[in-house]
Amino acid sequence: KQDWELSKFDSLMYGDYLTREDKVYQEVTDTNLLGDLLMEYLEDYNITFPSQMNLMFFMDAIPHISRMCRILRQPRGNALLVGVGGSGRQSLTRLSSFIADYKLKNIEITRGYGPNEFHEDLKDFQMIYSLDFSNDCQKPMITSIYIQLLPIFR
């Protein structure tokens, strides 16, 4: 029988994002190297898209990005991200989907958003996905639903 100390698994991370060409699933051994690699991905994202993201990768954010990339690579992988506003859910989702080479569709729920708007968003999503799929695109699209909590009391 072997004793496993929980502290050995605190900084354990795996992913296939360490190399851009050959996506090999491997253990992340150097978190400093991963931080530099994430900065490169962020620079590429800022070059590719008009909406610029200025992020700082704190030691708490790096494992979250690693988990999100790993989840996105799994068949039917999905996650529910819970946190207060401004905690970085939307930015980390954008970067993780960019690293995984997926498209991102963002649905923003505001005060006037109802079932009809949701139905229209789903139709748009299915239309875009069906057009990509007909062009032999094997990459799924990630749907990010951003819910803005409205004040209950006035």
Coordinates of C-alpha atoms in Angstrom, one line a residue:
K1 CA 0.0 0.0 0.0
Q2 CA 1.3 3.4 -0.9
D3 CA 0.4 6.6 0.9
W4 CA -0.5 9.5 -1.5
E5 CA -0.1 13.0 -0.1
L6 CA -2.7 15.4 -1.4
S7 CA -0.1 18.2 -1.6
K8 CA 1.7 16.3 -4.5
F9 CA -1.4 16.9 -6.7
D10 CA -1.9 20.6 -6.0
S11 CA 0.1 21.8 -8.9
L12 CA -0.5 18.9 -11.3
M13 CA -1.6 20.0 -14.7
Y14 CA -2.0 18.3 -18.1
G15 CA -2.8 19.6 -21.5
D16 CA -2.1 19.5 -25.2
Y17 CA -1.5 23.2 -25.6
L18 CA 2.2 23.2 -24.9
T19 CA 3.0 22.7 -28.6
R20 CA 1.0 24.4 -31.3
E21 CA 1.7 21.9 -34.2
D22 CA 1.6 18.5 -32.7
K23 CA -1.1 18.5 -30.0
V24 CA 0.4 16.0 -27.6
Y25 CA -1.3 15.5 -24.2
Q26 CA 1.4 15.8 -21.6
E27 CA 2.1 17.0 -18.1
V28 CA 2.9 20.6 -17.5
T29 CA 6.2 20.6 -15.6
D30 CA 7.2 24.2 -15.7
T31 CA 4.5 26.8 -14.8
N32 CA 6.7 29.7 -15.7
L33 CA 7.1 28.3 -19.3
L34 CA 3.3 27.9 -19.3
G35 CA 2.8 31.5 -18.3
D36 CA 5.0 32.7 -21.1
L37 CA 3.2 30.4 -23.6
L38 CA -0.2 31.8 -22.4
M39 CA 1.1 35.3 -23.0
E40 CA 2.0 34.2 -26.6
Y41 CA -1.5 32.9 -27.1
L42 CA -2.9 36.1 -25.8
E43 CA -0.8 38.2 -28.2
D44 CA -2.0 36.0 -31.1
Y45 CA -5.6 36.5 -29.9
N46 CA -5.1 40.2 -29.8
I47 CA -3.7 40.2 -33.3
T48 CA -6.5 38.0 -34.6
F49 CA -9.5 39.7 -33.1
P50 CA -10.4 43.4 -32.9
S51 CA -11.5 43.2 -29.2
Q52 CA -8.3 43.4 -27.3
M53 CA -7.8 41.6 -24.0
N54 CA -5.3 42.8 -21.5
L55 CA -4.8 40.0 -19.0
M56 CA -2.4 39.2 -16.2
F57 CA -2.1 35.5 -15.6
F58 CA -2.1 35.1 -11.8
M59 CA -1.2 31.7 -10.4
D60 CA -4.9 31.0 -9.8
A61 CA -5.8 31.8 -13.5
I62 CA -3.3 29.4 -15.1
P63 CA -4.8 26.2 -13.7
H64 CA -8.3 27.4 -14.6
I65 CA -7.2 27.9 -18.3
S66 CA -5.5 24.5 -18.2
R67 CA -8.7 22.9 -17.0
M68 CA -10.9 24.7 -19.5
C69 CA -8.6 23.7 -22.4
R70 CA -8.7 20.1 -21.2
I71 CA -12.5 20.1 -20.9
L72 CA -12.9 21.6 -24.4
R73 CA -10.7 18.9 -25.9
Q74 CA -13.0 16.1 -24.6
P75 CA -15.9 14.9 -26.6
R76 CA -19.0 16.8 -25.5
G77 CA -16.9 18.6 -22.9
N78 CA -18.7 21.3 -21.0
A79 CA -18.3 23.3 -17.9
L80 CA -20.4 25.7 -15.8
L81 CA -18.3 28.6 -14.7
V82 CA -19.6 30.3 -11.5
G83 CA -18.1 33.5 -10.1
V84 CA -18.8 37.1 -9.4
G85 CA -18.7 39.7 -12.1
G86 CA -15.2 40.7 -13.1
S87 CA -13.6 37.4 -12.0
G88 CA -12.5 36.6 -15.5
R89 CA -14.9 33.9 -16.6
Q90 CA -15.6 35.5 -20.0
S91 CA -12.0 36.4 -20.8
L92 CA -10.6 33.0 -19.8
T93 CA -13.3 31.3 -21.9
R94 CA -12.4 33.4 -24.9
L95 CA -8.7 32.6 -24.5
S96 CA -9.3 28.9 -23.9
S97 CA -11.5 28.5 -26.9
F98 CA -8.9 30.4 -29.0
I99 CA -6.2 28.0 -27.7
A100 CA -8.3 25.0 -28.6
D101 CA -9.0 26.6 -32.0
Y102 CA -12.7 26.8 -31.5
K103 CA -15.1 29.5 -32.5
L104 CA -17.0 31.4 -29.8
K105 CA -20.6 32.6 -29.9
N106 CA -21.5 34.9 -27.1
I107 CA -25.1 35.3 -26.0
E108 CA -25.6 38.3 -23.7
I109 CA -28.7 38.2 -21.5
T110 CA -29.9 41.7 -20.5
R111 CA -33.1 43.2 -19.3
G112 CA -35.2 42.9 -22.5
Y113 CA -33.9 39.4 -23.3
G114 CA -36.7 36.8 -23.4
P115 CA -37.6 33.4 -24.9
N116 CA -38.0 34.9 -28.4
E117 CA -34.5 36.4 -28.4
F118 CA -33.1 33.1 -27.0
H119 CA -34.8 31.3 -29.9
E120 CA -33.3 33.7 -32.4
D121 CA -29.8 33.3 -30.9
L122 CA -30.2 29.5 -31.1
K123 CA -31.2 29.7 -34.7
D124 CA -28.2 31.9 -35.5
F125 CA -26.0 29.5 -33.7
Q126 CA -27.3 26.5 -35.6
M127 CA -27.1 28.3 -38.9
I128 CA -23.4 29.3 -38.4
Y129 CA -22.6 25.8 -37.2
S130 CA -24.3 24.1 -40.0
L131 CA -22.5 26.3 -42.6
D132 CA -19.2 25.5 -41.0
F133 CA -20.0 21.8 -40.8
S134 CA -20.9 21.7 -44.5
N135 CA -17.4 23.1 -45.3
D136 CA -15.8 20.0 -43.6
C137 CA -15.1 22.0 -40.5
Q138 CA -14.6 19.5 -37.7
K139 CA -14.2 22.1 -35.0
P140 CA -17.2 22.7 -32.7
M141 CA -18.4 26.1 -31.7
I142 CA -18.4 27.1 -28.1
T143 CA -21.4 28.9 -26.8
S144 CA -20.8 31.3 -24.0
I145 CA -23.9 32.7 -22.3
Y146 CA -23.1 35.8 -20.3
I147 CA -25.8 36.6 -17.8
Q148 CA -25.8 40.1 -16.4
L149 CA -27.4 40.0 -13.0
L150 CA -29.9 42.8 -12.7
P151 CA -30.6 44.5 -9.4
I152 CA -33.8 43.1 -7.8
F153 CA -34.4 46.1 -5.5
R154 CA -34.5 49.6 -6.7

